[in-house]
Amino acid sequence: VRLAPEIFVTHLALGRALVAAGDQALGLFELESAAHLGPSSPDVFFALARTYTAAGRTEDARRANARFLELDRLRRSAEASP
């Protein structure tokens, strides 16, 4: 992340790894950074929704899931277009 702090996928990968390792707080920080840098990535909001749910942050999870569904629908539409 230090080498490329402006690239959202580095924050996403680190956030996922931290959550998997049990550091939910720091993982959420990285996932939220990824969302700020990559606001059109459904993968980021999927990871956020899962992590917020695990953390008991129901309203944040609901918002992240809604954003994921919207972005995923847009991605699928774009992939289906010739």
Short mmCIF file of N, CA, C and O in Angstrom, two decimals, residues 28-62:
data_model
loop_
_atom_site.label_atom_id
_atom_site.label_comp_id
_atom_site.label_asym_id
_atom_site.label_seq_id
_atom_site.Cartn_x
_atom_site.Cartn_y
_atom_site.Cartn_z
N LEU A 28 -11.37 -2.92 8.18
CA LEU A 28 -12.41 -1.98 7.78
C LEU A 28 -11.83 -0.64 7.35
O LEU A 28 -12.31 -0.03 6.39
N PHE A 29 -10.81 -0.20 8.05
CA PHE A 29 -10.16 1.06 7.65
C PHE A 29 -9.66 0.96 6.21
O PHE A 29 -9.87 1.87 5.40
N GLU A 30 -9.01 -0.15 5.88
CA GLU A 30 -8.48 -0.32 4.52
C GLU A 30 -9.60 -0.47 3.50
O GLU A 30 -9.52 0.07 2.39
N LEU A 31 -10.65 -1.21 3.86
CA LEU A 31 -11.78 -1.36 2.94
C LEU A 31 -12.50 -0.04 2.71
O LEU A 31 -12.91 0.26 1.58
N GLU A 32 -12.63 0.76 3.74
CA GLU A 32 -13.23 2.09 3.59
C GLU A 32 -12.35 2.99 2.73
O GLU A 32 -12.85 3.79 1.94
N SER A 33 -11.04 2.86 2.87
CA SER A 33 -10.12 3.60 2.00
C SER A 33 -10.29 3.16 0.56
O SER A 33 -10.31 3.99 -0.36
N ALA A 34 -10.45 1.85 0.35
CA ALA A 34 -10.67 1.33 -1.00
C ALA A 34 -11.96 1.88 -1.59
O ALA A 34 -12.00 2.25 -2.77
N ALA A 35 -13.01 1.98 -0.77
CA ALA A 35 -14.28 2.52 -1.25
C ALA A 35 -14.16 3.98 -1.63
O ALA A 35 -14.76 4.43 -2.62
N HIS A 36 -13.37 4.72 -0.88
CA HIS A 36 -13.15 6.14 -1.19
C HIS A 36 -12.40 6.28 -2.52
O HIS A 36 -12.72 7.15 -3.33
N LEU A 37 -11.40 5.42 -2.74
CA LEU A 37 -10.58 5.51 -3.94
C LEU A 37 -11.20 4.82 -5.16
O LEU A 37 -10.89 5.18 -6.29
N GLY A 38 -12.05 3.83 -4.91
CA GLY A 38 -12.68 3.08 -5.99
C GLY A 38 -14.17 2.98 -5.81
O GLY A 38 -14.71 1.89 -5.62
N PRO A 39 -14.87 4.11 -5.86
CA PRO A 39 -16.30 4.13 -5.55
C PRO A 39 -17.18 3.40 -6.55
O PRO A 39 -18.37 3.23 -6.31
N SER A 40 -16.62 2.95 -7.66
CA SER A 40 -17.43 2.23 -8.65
C SER A 40 -17.09 0.74 -8.70
O SER A 40 -17.50 0.05 -9.63
N SER A 41 -16.39 0.25 -7.69
CA SER A 41 -16.02 -1.16 -7.65
C SER A 41 -17.01 -1.97 -6.81
O SER A 41 -17.07 -1.81 -5.59
N PRO A 42 -17.77 -2.87 -7.45
CA PRO A 42 -18.68 -3.69 -6.67
C PRO A 42 -17.95 -4.60 -5.68
O PRO A 42 -18.46 -4.89 -4.60
N ASP A 43 -16.75 -5.03 -6.03
CA ASP A 43 -15.98 -5.91 -5.15
C ASP A 43 -15.68 -5.25 -3.81
O ASP A 43 -15.72 -5.91 -2.75
N VAL A 44 -15.40 -3.98 -3.83
CA VAL A 44 -15.12 -3.24 -2.60
C VAL A 44 -16.36 -3.22 -1.71
O VAL A 44 -16.28 -3.51 -0.50
N PHE A 45 -17.50 -2.93 -2.28
CA PHE A 45 -18.71 -2.82 -1.48
C PHE A 45 -19.22 -4.18 -1.01
O PHE A 45 -19.82 -4.27 0.06
N PHE A 46 -18.94 -5.24 -1.77
CA PHE A 46 -19.26 -6.58 -1.30
C PHE A 46 -18.44 -6.90 -0.05
O PHE A 46 -18.98 -7.38 0.95
N ALA A 47 -17.14 -6.62 -0.11
CA ALA A 47 -16.27 -6.88 1.04
C ALA A 47 -16.68 -6.03 2.24
O ALA A 47 -16.69 -6.50 3.38
N LEU A 48 -17.02 -4.77 1.98
CA LEU A 48 -17.48 -3.90 3.07
C LEU A 48 -18.77 -4.43 3.70
O LEU A 48 -18.89 -4.46 4.92
N ALA A 49 -19.73 -4.84 2.88
CA ALA A 49 -21.00 -5.33 3.40
C ALA A 49 -20.78 -6.55 4.29
O ALA A 49 -21.35 -6.64 5.39
N ARG A 50 -19.95 -7.47 3.86
CA ARG A 50 -19.67 -8.66 4.67
C ARG A 50 -18.99 -8.31 5.98
O ARG A 50 -19.32 -8.85 7.04
N THR A 51 -18.03 -7.40 5.91
CA THR A 51 -17.28 -7.05 7.11
C THR A 51 -18.12 -6.23 8.08
O THR A 51 -18.06 -6.44 9.29
N TYR A 52 -18.91 -5.31 7.56
CA TYR A 52 -19.82 -4.56 8.42
C TYR A 52 -20.81 -5.51 9.11
O TYR A 52 -21.12 -5.35 10.30
N THR A 53 -21.31 -6.48 8.37
CA THR A 53 -22.23 -7.46 8.96
C THR A 53 -21.56 -8.21 10.10
O THR A 53 -22.13 -8.34 11.19
N ALA A 54 -20.35 -8.67 9.87
CA ALA A 54 -19.61 -9.40 10.90
C ALA A 54 -19.33 -8.53 12.12
O ALA A 54 -19.27 -9.02 13.24
N ALA A 55 -19.19 -7.22 11.88
CA ALA A 55 -18.91 -6.29 12.98
C ALA A 55 -20.18 -5.83 13.69
O ALA A 55 -20.12 -5.06 14.65
N GLY A 56 -21.33 -6.26 13.20
CA GLY A 56 -22.59 -5.86 13.81
C GLY A 56 -23.05 -4.47 13.42
O GLY A 56 -23.93 -3.90 14.06
N ARG A 57 -22.47 -3.93 12.36
CA ARG A 57 -22.82 -2.58 11.88
C ARG A 57 -23.90 -2.72 10.81
O ARG A 57 -23.65 -2.58 9.61
N THR A 58 -25.10 -3.02 11.26
CA THR A 58 -26.20 -3.39 10.38
C THR A 58 -26.55 -2.33 9.34
O THR A 58 -26.72 -2.64 8.16
N GLU A 59 -26.66 -1.09 9.75
CA GLU A 59 -27.04 -0.02 8.81
C GLU A 59 -25.93 0.20 7.78
O GLU A 59 -26.22 0.38 6.59
N ASP A 60 -24.68 0.20 8.21
CA ASP A 60 -23.57 0.33 7.26
C ASP A 60 -23.56 -0.85 6.29
O ASP A 60 -23.32 -0.67 5.10
N ALA A 61 -23.83 -2.05 6.80
CA ALA A 61 -23.88 -3.24 5.95
C ALA A 61 -24.99 -3.12 4.92
O ALA A 61 -24.80 -3.47 3.75
N ARG A 62 -26.14 -2.62 5.35
CA ARG A 62 -27.26 -2.46 4.43
C ARG A 62 -26.91 -1.49 3.30
O ARG A 62 -27.16 -1.76 2.12
#
